[in-house]
Short mmCIF file of C-alpha atoms in Angstrom, two decimals:
data_model
loop_
_atom_site.label_atom_id
_atom_site.label_comp_id
_atom_site.label_asym_id
_atom_site.label_seq_id
_atom_site.Cartn_x
_atom_site.Cartn_y
_atom_site.Cartn_z
CA MET A 1 -2.98 -52.12 9.77
CA THR A 2 -5.43 -54.37 7.90
CA GLY A 3 -8.54 -52.76 6.52
CA ARG A 4 -11.81 -54.03 5.14
CA GLU A 5 -12.00 -57.25 3.13
CA GLY A 6 -8.49 -58.19 4.09
CA LYS A 7 -7.01 -55.22 2.26
CA GLN A 8 -3.90 -53.66 3.65
CA ALA A 9 -4.26 -50.05 4.75
CA TYR A 10 -1.43 -47.71 3.87
CA PRO A 11 -1.21 -44.31 5.55
CA VAL A 12 -0.64 -42.07 2.53
CA ALA A 13 -1.17 -38.52 3.74
CA ARG A 14 -2.48 -36.28 6.43
CA VAL A 15 -5.34 -33.96 5.60
CA GLY A 16 -3.13 -30.99 6.43
CA ASP A 17 -0.62 -32.06 3.78
CA PHE A 18 -2.89 -30.68 1.06
CA GLY A 19 -2.55 -27.08 2.21
CA GLU A 20 -4.11 -25.11 -0.65
CA ALA A 21 -3.51 -27.92 -3.15
CA ASP A 22 -6.34 -29.90 -4.66
CA ARG A 23 -4.22 -33.02 -5.13
CA LEU A 24 -1.22 -34.93 -3.86
CA VAL A 25 0.62 -37.65 -5.71
CA VAL A 26 1.81 -40.53 -3.57
CA GLN A 27 3.44 -43.84 -4.28
CA VAL A 28 2.17 -47.08 -2.81
CA LYS A 29 3.83 -50.38 -3.73
CA ASN A 30 5.39 -48.75 -6.80
CA VAL A 31 2.03 -47.47 -8.01
CA GLU A 32 1.59 -43.71 -8.43
CA ILE A 33 -1.70 -42.62 -7.00
CA GLY A 34 -3.33 -39.22 -7.02
CA LEU A 35 -5.19 -38.13 -3.92
CA PHE A 36 -7.81 -35.52 -4.80
CA LYS A 37 -9.68 -33.26 -2.44
CA VAL A 38 -13.19 -32.50 -3.67
CA GLY A 39 -15.03 -30.29 -1.21
CA ASN A 40 -14.56 -32.09 2.08
CA ASP A 41 -14.14 -35.50 0.46
CA TYR A 42 -11.02 -37.31 -0.64
CA TYR A 43 -10.58 -39.70 -3.54
CA ALA A 44 -7.69 -41.83 -4.77
CA TRP A 45 -7.16 -42.48 -8.49
CA ARG A 46 -4.27 -44.16 -10.22
CA ASN A 47 -2.06 -41.58 -11.90
CA LEU A 48 -2.74 -43.05 -15.30
CA CYS A 49 -5.31 -42.05 -17.88
CA PRO A 50 -7.01 -45.18 -19.27
CA HIS A 51 -6.90 -43.69 -22.74
CA ALA A 52 -3.21 -43.24 -23.53
CA ALA A 53 -1.44 -43.66 -20.18
CA ALA A 54 -0.99 -39.95 -19.51
CA PRO A 55 -0.20 -38.85 -15.92
CA ILE A 56 -3.76 -37.80 -15.13
CA CYS A 57 -2.69 -36.06 -11.91
CA ALA A 58 -0.82 -33.48 -13.97
CA GLY A 59 -4.17 -32.39 -15.41
CA THR A 60 -6.27 -29.46 -14.36
CA VAL A 61 -8.89 -29.78 -11.65
CA CYS A 62 -11.76 -27.68 -12.87
CA GLY A 63 -15.46 -27.37 -13.57
CA THR A 64 -17.11 -27.84 -16.89
CA MET A 65 -20.15 -27.18 -19.06
CA LEU A 66 -23.15 -29.01 -17.66
CA PRO A 67 -25.46 -30.99 -19.94
CA SER A 68 -27.71 -28.34 -21.46
CA GLY A 69 -30.20 -27.46 -24.11
CA VAL A 70 -28.98 -26.64 -27.60
CA TYR A 71 -26.96 -23.41 -27.68
CA GLU A 72 -27.01 -23.05 -23.90
CA HIS A 73 -23.82 -22.96 -21.85
CA GLU A 74 -24.04 -23.50 -18.13
CA PHE A 75 -20.82 -23.82 -16.14
CA GLY A 76 -20.75 -25.86 -12.96
CA ARG A 77 -19.16 -28.66 -10.93
CA GLU A 78 -16.15 -26.47 -10.13
CA GLY A 79 -13.40 -28.59 -8.57
CA GLU A 80 -15.13 -31.90 -9.34
CA ILE A 81 -13.50 -32.63 -12.69
CA VAL A 82 -9.96 -33.49 -13.67
CA ARG A 83 -9.00 -32.78 -17.24
CA CYS A 84 -6.26 -35.00 -18.63
CA PRO A 85 -3.14 -33.02 -19.57
CA TRP A 86 -2.76 -34.77 -22.92
CA HIS A 87 -6.11 -35.16 -24.69
CA ASN A 88 -8.37 -33.14 -22.43
CA TRP A 89 -10.58 -36.02 -21.42
CA GLU A 90 -12.74 -34.94 -18.48
CA PHE A 91 -13.14 -37.34 -15.56
CA ASP A 92 -15.55 -37.02 -12.69
CA LEU A 93 -13.33 -36.99 -9.61
CA ARG A 94 -16.10 -38.48 -7.45
CA THR A 95 -16.83 -41.49 -9.67
CA GLY A 96 -13.80 -41.72 -11.96
CA GLU A 97 -16.11 -41.76 -14.97
CA LEU A 98 -15.30 -40.08 -18.27
CA LEU A 99 -17.98 -37.43 -18.79
CA ALA A 100 -18.29 -38.22 -22.50
CA ASP A 101 -18.60 -41.96 -21.93
CA PRO A 102 -19.17 -43.26 -18.38
CA SER A 103 -18.12 -46.75 -19.42
CA VAL A 104 -14.55 -45.41 -19.38
CA LYS A 105 -13.22 -44.97 -15.84
CA LEU A 106 -10.11 -44.09 -13.93
CA ARG A 107 -8.82 -46.91 -11.77
CA GLY A 108 -9.75 -46.04 -8.22
CA PHE A 109 -8.64 -47.09 -4.77
CA GLU A 110 -10.54 -47.06 -1.54
CA LEU A 111 -9.45 -44.22 0.67
CA VAL A 112 -10.56 -43.92 4.29
CA ARG A 113 -10.11 -41.05 6.62
CA GLU A 114 -9.12 -41.82 10.19
CA GLY A 115 -9.09 -38.47 11.97
CA GLU A 116 -6.44 -36.45 10.15
CA GLU A 117 -4.94 -39.51 8.46
CA LEU A 118 -5.83 -40.77 4.99
CA HIS A 119 -5.40 -44.52 4.54
CA LEU A 120 -5.37 -46.19 1.17
CA LEU A 121 -6.74 -49.73 1.12
CA LEU A 122 -4.89 -52.01 -1.23
CA MET B 1 -43.75 -60.71 -45.15
CA SER B 2 -46.48 -59.46 -47.50
CA ASP B 3 -46.16 -60.33 -51.21
CA ASN B 4 -47.19 -56.79 -51.86
CA ARG B 5 -44.12 -55.36 -50.17
CA PRO B 6 -41.83 -53.39 -52.51
CA THR B 7 -38.61 -55.16 -53.40
CA MET B 8 -36.73 -52.25 -54.87
CA ILE B 9 -36.92 -48.51 -54.38
CA ASP B 10 -34.66 -46.16 -56.31
CA THR B 11 -33.98 -43.13 -54.12
CA ASP B 12 -32.45 -40.86 -56.76
CA VAL B 13 -34.13 -40.52 -60.16
CA HIS B 14 -33.67 -37.25 -62.02
CA ASN B 15 -36.98 -36.33 -63.56
CA SER B 16 -36.51 -33.62 -66.15
CA MET B 17 -38.69 -31.11 -67.94
CA THR B 18 -38.91 -31.44 -71.68
CA GLY B 19 -37.82 -27.82 -71.86
CA LYS B 20 -38.01 -24.55 -69.98
CA GLN B 21 -41.43 -23.85 -71.40
CA ASP B 22 -42.86 -26.63 -69.18
CA LEU B 23 -42.54 -24.39 -66.15
CA LEU B 24 -44.26 -21.34 -67.61
CA PRO B 25 -47.83 -22.32 -66.65
CA TYR B 26 -46.72 -22.50 -63.03
CA LEU B 27 -44.55 -19.39 -62.97
CA PRO B 28 -45.78 -15.80 -62.44
CA LYS B 29 -45.65 -13.86 -65.70
CA ALA B 30 -43.11 -11.47 -64.18
CA TYR B 31 -40.52 -14.23 -64.20
CA HIS B 32 -41.14 -15.80 -67.60
CA GLN B 33 -38.51 -13.82 -69.45
CA ALA B 34 -35.86 -14.38 -66.81
CA TRP B 35 -36.56 -18.11 -66.63
CA LEU B 36 -36.38 -18.48 -70.41
CA ALA B 37 -33.19 -16.43 -70.50
CA TYR B 38 -31.31 -17.80 -67.46
CA GLY B 39 -32.95 -21.04 -66.39
CA ALA B 40 -31.98 -22.03 -62.89
CA GLY B 41 -29.16 -19.51 -63.18
CA TYR B 42 -26.47 -20.97 -60.96
CA GLY B 43 -23.72 -21.28 -63.52
CA GLY B 44 -22.06 -23.96 -65.54
CA SER B 45 -20.30 -27.04 -64.34
CA TYR B 46 -16.59 -27.74 -64.17
CA LEU B 47 -14.94 -28.41 -67.49
CA GLY B 48 -13.83 -31.76 -68.82
CA THR B 49 -12.63 -32.51 -72.34
CA GLY B 50 -16.06 -32.32 -73.86
CA ALA B 51 -16.17 -36.07 -74.43
CA HIS B 52 -18.21 -36.64 -71.31
CA SER B 53 -21.94 -36.19 -71.00
CA VAL B 54 -23.70 -35.94 -67.65
CA THR B 55 -26.70 -37.79 -69.04
CA ARG B 56 -26.60 -41.33 -70.39
CA ARG B 57 -26.57 -41.47 -74.16
CA ASP B 58 -28.97 -44.39 -74.14
CA ALA B 59 -31.57 -42.60 -72.03
CA ARG B 60 -33.15 -40.33 -74.62
CA PRO B 61 -36.88 -41.01 -74.77
CA ASP B 62 -38.04 -42.67 -77.97
CA GLY B 63 -40.56 -39.86 -78.38
CA GLY B 64 -37.84 -37.17 -78.21
CA GLY B 65 -36.88 -34.71 -75.50
CA PRO B 66 -34.12 -34.83 -72.91
CA PRO B 67 -33.33 -37.98 -70.88
CA ALA B 68 -35.86 -38.65 -68.12
CA SER B 69 -38.31 -36.08 -69.43
CA ASP B 70 -41.01 -38.64 -70.22
CA PRO B 71 -42.46 -40.37 -67.15
CA ASN B 72 -43.80 -43.27 -69.18
CA TYR B 73 -40.51 -43.84 -70.94
CA VAL B 74 -38.64 -43.86 -67.61
CA ILE B 75 -40.94 -46.64 -66.45
CA ARG B 76 -40.30 -48.65 -69.61
CA HIS B 77 -36.58 -47.93 -69.80
CA HIS B 78 -35.59 -47.97 -66.16
CA LEU B 79 -38.18 -48.99 -63.56
CA ALA B 80 -39.75 -51.99 -65.23
CA PRO B 81 -36.58 -53.70 -66.50
CA TYR B 82 -34.96 -53.58 -63.06
CA GLY B 83 -38.07 -54.34 -61.05
CA ILE B 84 -38.05 -50.96 -59.33
CA ASP B 85 -41.32 -50.38 -57.50
CA TYR B 86 -40.87 -46.73 -56.63
CA ALA B 87 -38.65 -43.90 -57.83
CA ILE B 88 -37.94 -41.00 -55.53
CA LEU B 89 -37.72 -38.02 -57.85
CA THR B 90 -34.95 -35.53 -57.26
CA GLY B 91 -35.25 -33.09 -60.16
CA SER B 92 -32.86 -32.14 -62.89
CA GLY B 93 -30.81 -29.00 -63.40
CA ILE B 94 -32.88 -27.08 -60.88
CA LEU B 95 -31.62 -27.96 -57.41
CA GLY B 96 -29.17 -25.05 -57.45
CA ILE B 97 -31.87 -22.39 -57.25
CA SER B 98 -30.69 -21.92 -53.65
CA LEU B 99 -27.49 -20.50 -55.09
CA VAL B 100 -28.77 -17.69 -57.26
CA SER B 101 -28.15 -14.28 -55.73
CA ASP B 102 -31.81 -13.24 -56.07
CA PRO B 103 -33.78 -15.08 -53.37
CA ASP B 104 -37.14 -14.08 -54.87
CA TYR B 105 -36.14 -15.77 -58.09
CA GLY B 106 -35.07 -18.92 -56.26
CA ASN B 107 -38.34 -18.97 -54.34
CA VAL B 108 -40.66 -18.62 -57.33
CA ILE B 109 -38.76 -21.23 -59.31
CA ALA B 110 -38.98 -23.66 -56.38
CA ARG B 111 -42.72 -23.09 -56.11
CA ALA B 112 -43.27 -23.45 -59.86
CA TYR B 113 -41.15 -26.60 -60.01
CA ASN B 114 -43.08 -28.22 -57.15
CA ASP B 115 -46.40 -27.43 -58.79
CA TRP B 116 -45.15 -28.76 -62.12
CA LEU B 117 -43.88 -31.91 -60.41
CA ALA B 118 -47.19 -32.50 -58.67
CA ASP B 119 -49.13 -31.84 -61.86
CA THR B 120 -47.08 -34.02 -64.19
CA TRP B 121 -44.85 -36.77 -62.80
CA LEU B 122 -46.76 -37.39 -59.61
CA LYS B 123 -49.95 -37.77 -61.63
CA ALA B 124 -48.30 -39.93 -64.27
CA SER B 125 -47.84 -42.95 -62.04
CA PRO B 126 -48.10 -43.92 -58.38
CA ARG B 127 -44.58 -45.29 -58.80
CA TYR B 128 -43.29 -41.73 -58.61
CA LYS B 129 -42.79 -39.99 -55.30
CA GLY B 130 -41.71 -36.38 -55.12
CA SER B 131 -39.21 -34.28 -53.24
CA ILE B 132 -40.29 -30.76 -52.29
CA LEU B 133 -37.66 -28.42 -53.69
CA ILE B 134 -36.73 -25.52 -51.42
CA ASN B 135 -34.47 -22.50 -51.64
CA HIS B 136 -32.30 -23.03 -48.57
CA SER B 137 -30.82 -19.54 -48.84
CA ASP B 138 -34.17 -18.13 -47.74
CA PRO B 139 -35.20 -20.39 -44.86
CA GLN B 140 -38.38 -18.42 -44.15
CA ALA B 141 -39.61 -18.92 -47.70
CA ALA B 142 -38.44 -22.53 -47.59
CA VAL B 143 -40.65 -23.10 -44.55
CA GLN B 144 -43.63 -21.59 -46.38
CA GLU B 145 -43.00 -23.97 -49.26
CA ILE B 146 -42.82 -26.96 -46.91
CA GLU B 147 -46.11 -25.84 -45.35
CA ARG B 148 -47.68 -25.47 -48.78
CA MET B 149 -46.50 -28.76 -50.29
CA GLY B 150 -45.99 -30.89 -47.18
CA PRO B 151 -49.56 -32.21 -47.09
CA HIS B 152 -49.35 -33.50 -50.69
CA PRO B 153 -49.69 -37.29 -50.37
CA ASP B 154 -47.03 -38.07 -52.96
CA MET B 155 -44.37 -35.70 -51.66
CA VAL B 156 -42.14 -37.83 -49.44
CA GLN B 157 -39.27 -35.52 -48.54
CA VAL B 158 -37.81 -32.04 -48.75
CA ILE B 159 -34.80 -31.60 -51.03
CA MET B 160 -32.16 -28.91 -51.28
CA CYS B 161 -28.81 -28.67 -52.97
CA SER B 162 -25.74 -29.49 -50.94
CA GLY B 163 -23.85 -26.48 -52.29
CA SER B 164 -24.28 -23.71 -49.74
CA ARG B 165 -22.77 -20.59 -48.27
CA ASN B 166 -23.24 -21.97 -44.78
CA LEU B 167 -23.00 -25.34 -43.08
CA PHE B 168 -26.38 -26.97 -42.69
CA GLY B 169 -26.24 -27.44 -38.94
CA GLN B 170 -26.25 -23.70 -38.36
CA ARG B 171 -29.23 -22.14 -36.68
CA MET B 172 -30.47 -20.18 -39.67
CA PHE B 173 -31.56 -23.52 -41.18
CA HIS B 174 -33.37 -24.79 -38.09
CA PRO B 175 -36.81 -23.50 -39.13
CA ILE B 176 -36.53 -25.74 -42.21
CA TYR B 177 -35.88 -28.75 -40.01
CA GLU B 178 -38.67 -27.81 -37.63
CA ALA B 179 -41.17 -27.63 -40.50
CA ALA B 180 -39.93 -30.86 -42.09
CA GLU B 181 -40.07 -32.73 -38.80
CA ARG B 182 -43.57 -31.44 -38.14
CA HIS B 183 -44.73 -32.73 -41.53
CA GLY B 184 -42.94 -36.04 -41.02
CA LEU B 185 -40.70 -35.36 -44.01
CA PRO B 186 -37.00 -36.22 -44.21
CA VAL B 187 -34.70 -33.47 -45.49
CA ALA B 188 -32.47 -34.60 -48.35
CA ILE B 189 -29.45 -32.97 -49.92
CA HIS B 190 -28.15 -33.67 -53.39
CA PRO B 191 -24.72 -32.74 -54.80
CA GLY B 192 -23.75 -31.14 -58.07
CA THR B 193 -23.79 -27.51 -57.06
CA GLU B 194 -20.56 -27.49 -55.06
CA GLY B 195 -18.65 -24.40 -56.14
CA ARG B 196 -21.42 -23.15 -58.39
CA GLY B 197 -23.65 -20.11 -58.13
CA ASN B 198 -22.80 -18.29 -54.94
CA ALA B 199 -21.88 -21.44 -53.01
CA GLY B 200 -18.50 -21.52 -51.37
CA PRO B 201 -15.70 -23.23 -53.28
CA PRO B 202 -15.91 -27.03 -53.16
CA THR B 203 -12.79 -27.26 -51.03
CA PRO B 204 -11.45 -24.93 -48.33
CA SER B 205 -8.44 -24.42 -50.60
CA GLY B 206 -10.48 -23.30 -53.53
CA HIS B 207 -11.69 -24.75 -56.78
CA PRO B 208 -10.66 -28.05 -58.36
CA THR B 209 -9.34 -27.73 -61.91
CA ARG B 210 -11.47 -30.21 -63.82
CA TYR B 211 -14.81 -32.02 -63.49
CA PHE B 212 -12.99 -35.26 -62.59
CA GLU B 213 -11.21 -33.62 -59.67
CA TRP B 214 -14.37 -31.83 -58.58
CA HIS B 215 -16.46 -34.99 -58.69
CA ASN B 216 -13.90 -36.93 -56.64
CA ILE B 217 -14.00 -34.51 -53.75
CA ILE B 218 -17.75 -33.90 -53.32
CA PRO B 219 -17.79 -36.05 -50.16
CA ILE B 220 -15.87 -33.46 -48.18
CA ASN B 221 -18.88 -31.19 -48.46
CA TYR B 222 -21.08 -34.02 -47.20
CA MET B 223 -18.73 -34.67 -44.33
CA SER B 224 -18.84 -30.97 -43.50
CA HIS B 225 -22.64 -30.86 -43.44
CA VAL B 226 -23.05 -34.06 -41.40
CA ASN B 227 -20.43 -32.85 -38.95
CA SER B 228 -22.22 -29.52 -38.64
CA LEU B 229 -25.67 -31.05 -38.19
CA VAL B 230 -24.47 -33.19 -35.31
CA CYS B 231 -22.30 -30.59 -33.58
CA GLU B 232 -24.94 -27.87 -33.72
CA GLY B 233 -27.38 -30.12 -31.93
CA VAL B 234 -29.91 -30.33 -34.77
CA PHE B 235 -30.86 -33.87 -33.79
CA GLU B 236 -31.22 -32.94 -30.13
CA LYS B 237 -33.51 -30.11 -31.12
CA PHE B 238 -35.42 -32.14 -33.74
CA PRO B 239 -35.30 -35.71 -32.48
CA GLU B 240 -37.62 -37.09 -35.17
CA LEU B 241 -35.76 -35.49 -38.07
CA LYS B 242 -34.12 -37.72 -40.69
CA PHE B 243 -31.52 -36.32 -43.05
CA VAL B 244 -30.77 -38.01 -46.36
CA ALA B 245 -27.34 -37.58 -47.92
CA ILE B 246 -27.92 -38.45 -51.57
CA GLU B 247 -25.07 -39.28 -53.93
CA GLY B 248 -22.26 -38.29 -51.62
CA GLY B 249 -20.81 -41.76 -51.03
CA PHE B 250 -20.62 -43.48 -47.68
CA ALA B 251 -17.15 -45.02 -47.34
CA TRP B 252 -15.98 -41.86 -45.59
CA LEU B 253 -18.45 -42.34 -42.78
CA PRO B 254 -16.35 -44.56 -40.47
CA HIS B 255 -13.53 -42.02 -40.58
CA LEU B 256 -15.84 -39.16 -39.70
CA MET B 257 -17.58 -41.13 -36.93
CA TRP B 258 -14.29 -42.20 -35.38
CA ARG B 259 -12.81 -38.75 -35.55
CA MET B 260 -15.89 -37.09 -34.08
CA ASP B 261 -16.21 -39.66 -31.30
CA LYS B 262 -12.55 -39.32 -30.41
CA ASN B 263 -12.65 -35.54 -30.29
CA TYR B 264 -15.90 -35.60 -28.34
CA LYS B 265 -14.12 -37.24 -25.41
CA GLY B 266 -11.80 -34.28 -25.02
CA LEU B 267 -13.89 -31.42 -26.38
CA ARG B 268 -17.37 -32.36 -25.13
CA ASP B 269 -17.69 -29.14 -23.17
CA GLN B 270 -17.96 -27.12 -26.39
CA VAL B 271 -21.17 -28.94 -27.29
CA PRO B 272 -22.74 -29.73 -23.91
CA TRP B 273 -26.11 -30.21 -25.61
CA LEU B 274 -24.95 -33.48 -27.12
CA LYS B 275 -26.12 -36.32 -24.92
CA CYS B 276 -24.39 -39.20 -26.68
CA LYS B 277 -21.46 -39.86 -28.97
CA PRO B 278 -21.61 -38.09 -32.33
CA SER B 279 -21.66 -41.41 -34.19
CA GLU B 280 -24.88 -42.31 -32.40
CA TYR B 281 -26.59 -39.20 -33.77
CA ILE B 282 -25.32 -40.11 -37.22
CA ARG B 283 -26.68 -43.64 -36.94
CA GLY B 284 -29.95 -42.36 -35.57
CA HIS B 285 -30.66 -39.62 -38.09
CA ILE B 286 -28.55 -39.77 -41.25
CA LEU B 287 -29.37 -41.97 -44.24
CA LEU B 288 -27.17 -42.23 -47.29
CA THR B 289 -27.81 -43.40 -50.83
CA THR B 290 -25.51 -45.81 -52.59
CA GLN B 291 -24.76 -44.27 -55.95
CA PRO B 292 -21.98 -43.66 -57.01
CA ILE B 293 -21.04 -46.69 -54.98
CA GLU B 294 -17.39 -46.94 -54.03
CA GLU B 295 -15.65 -49.70 -56.00
CA PRO B 296 -12.59 -50.93 -54.11
CA ASP B 297 -10.19 -53.28 -55.90
CA ASP B 298 -11.18 -55.96 -53.42
CA PRO B 299 -15.00 -55.88 -53.41
CA ALA B 300 -15.03 -57.44 -49.94
CA HIS B 301 -13.69 -54.16 -48.56
CA LEU B 302 -17.04 -52.51 -49.28
CA GLY B 303 -18.80 -54.91 -46.94
CA GLN B 304 -16.17 -54.26 -44.32
CA ILE B 305 -16.79 -50.52 -44.59
CA LEU B 306 -20.52 -51.11 -44.15
CA ASP B 307 -19.80 -53.17 -41.05
CA MET B 308 -17.65 -50.34 -39.70
CA ILE B 309 -20.51 -47.91 -40.24
CA GLY B 310 -22.57 -50.26 -38.12
CA GLY B 311 -25.94 -49.09 -39.36
CA ASP B 312 -27.65 -51.51 -41.72
CA HIS B 313 -30.72 -49.26 -41.63
CA MET B 314 -28.80 -46.25 -42.95
CA ILE B 315 -28.10 -47.03 -46.59
CA MET B 316 -30.61 -46.91 -49.48
CA TYR B 317 -30.20 -47.93 -53.09
CA SER B 318 -30.09 -45.19 -55.72
CA SER B 319 -29.37 -45.32 -59.43
CA ASP B 320 -29.00 -41.64 -60.38
CA TYR B 321 -30.86 -42.40 -63.60
CA PRO B 322 -30.33 -41.02 -66.25
CA HIS B 323 -26.89 -39.75 -65.30
CA TRP B 324 -23.59 -41.17 -66.54
CA ASP B 325 -22.49 -42.63 -63.21
CA PHE B 326 -25.65 -44.75 -62.98
CA ASP B 327 -25.41 -47.84 -60.75
CA ASN B 328 -27.04 -50.93 -62.20
CA PRO B 329 -28.87 -52.58 -59.29
CA LYS B 330 -28.12 -56.03 -60.68
CA VAL B 331 -24.39 -55.39 -60.54
CA ALA B 332 -23.45 -52.58 -58.18
CA LEU B 333 -24.29 -54.21 -54.85
CA ARG B 334 -23.26 -57.79 -55.56
CA SER B 335 -20.44 -57.86 -53.03
CA ILE B 336 -22.71 -56.83 -50.16
CA ARG B 337 -24.07 -59.56 -47.89
CA ARG B 338 -27.55 -60.64 -48.93
CA GLU B 339 -29.61 -59.54 -45.93
CA LEU B 340 -28.05 -56.10 -45.97
CA ARG B 341 -28.53 -55.86 -49.72
CA GLN B 342 -32.26 -56.36 -49.28
CA ARG B 343 -32.37 -53.64 -46.68
CA ILE B 344 -30.50 -51.34 -49.05
CA PHE B 345 -32.69 -52.19 -52.04
CA ALA B 346 -36.00 -51.70 -50.29
CA ASP B 347 -36.45 -52.07 -46.56
CA ASN B 348 -34.67 -48.90 -45.48
CA ALA B 349 -36.54 -46.75 -47.99
CA ILE B 350 -39.81 -48.48 -47.14
CA GLN B 351 -39.31 -47.45 -43.56
CA LEU B 352 -38.11 -43.93 -44.26
CA TYR B 353 -40.74 -43.02 -46.83
CA GLY B 354 -43.57 -45.17 -45.53
CA LEU B 355 -43.88 -47.10 -48.81
CA SER B 356 -44.86 -50.45 -47.36
CA GLU B 357 -47.08 -51.54 -50.27
CA LYS B 358 -46.26 -51.82 -53.94
CA PRO B 359 -47.82 -49.06 -56.05
CA GLY B 360 -51.47 -49.49 -56.84
CA GLU B 361 -53.35 -49.24 -60.10
CA GLY B 362 -51.79 -47.42 -62.98
CA ALA B 363 -48.35 -48.51 -61.93
CA SER B 364 -47.52 -50.27 -65.15
CA VAL B 365 -47.35 -48.82 -68.62
#
């Protein structure tokens, strides 16, 4: 099937495939891609940290300390962050941005849900 | 640009008393005996061979007394020959009063010194600008001293020794920064007390053996304080505060910035109050003085280091007169590109200390 802007749509998973998992790793055209479930939304990020080429999908999906006043610690955003397994860089799973420097981003792919099917546009 | 704009400001000149008796008129009687017996009381320096003198042998005033104890002679011997418009005075042999075990003693000496400074050097010439000495071991008293002396028109910063029992970012020091910021005064630190008095040892692995070894490694204390100030959020809490790192070198700064920025990417959640990269806080709030300027075998490397720091507004010229490792302004900065050199010689200090006009009447002797 051909998706938007002439991109090819690849059926990569069914919603039910996640079970209790927060991510699935799939391969499309020899590229490893992580599918992440954040709340009721799904996102696709290349399984490669832009810093040192770590397999980002092996990282922890977690929350983090929110921007705060000095000496305050407020935890939030549970399930919205992936923490790289190598150097602990935190990426926003909704935008792909590095929390410490939003100019650094994961490489993302468009993912569309058709009923129970998730299609990756490439 | 106005012809009356200063062209050179020396940000580290060590004004000295002629002797301990100079302080007595400013010191409560209860402390006279102790002052005459112990002086600043924070212990001796690291040993060399005895051949080395901390003060320049050519700097003794022609009228007698210790080097830099005669304000008029310092103008004739140092300021006038080099075309220095202003000297920021940093004291001599007294900064370590933060490191005596008796805080009351440190506090009264700081007060007496500041009164003596205001009454002597700051009246001697408008070329002299003072630093308010505080006892950082007693932050509450330090704040009182900043409140007392802050309004003095010729006091341009707060100064404390860099030797300490605690890193300067820690919250016990925040009242000092709050008071300094409120008075529009930068806070400066000056080395020389590392490992002396009741400061911690100059390295985490203890004491260097000789003065040479001790002097080489002073920058690690500076790195530790700058690191602490940024990580503890001091510049988030006090966004107008400027912090002056006197005489601690600057070539180490790119390393520290790079290391902090790298770690921040992975460890940001430990300091969620930081809103930008650590190096940006450093560039925004830390100033450093040049002396003793690093002297690489290839002088061009110094300029490269300054480019790596990426903050032409951050560096200010200092001579350390009358100390042995004096930097001659006509020689020490020659390898630095011209426009940056001018910023270092004057512009950065003009901006920091608000000295936009050359000194007025009475400036020459």
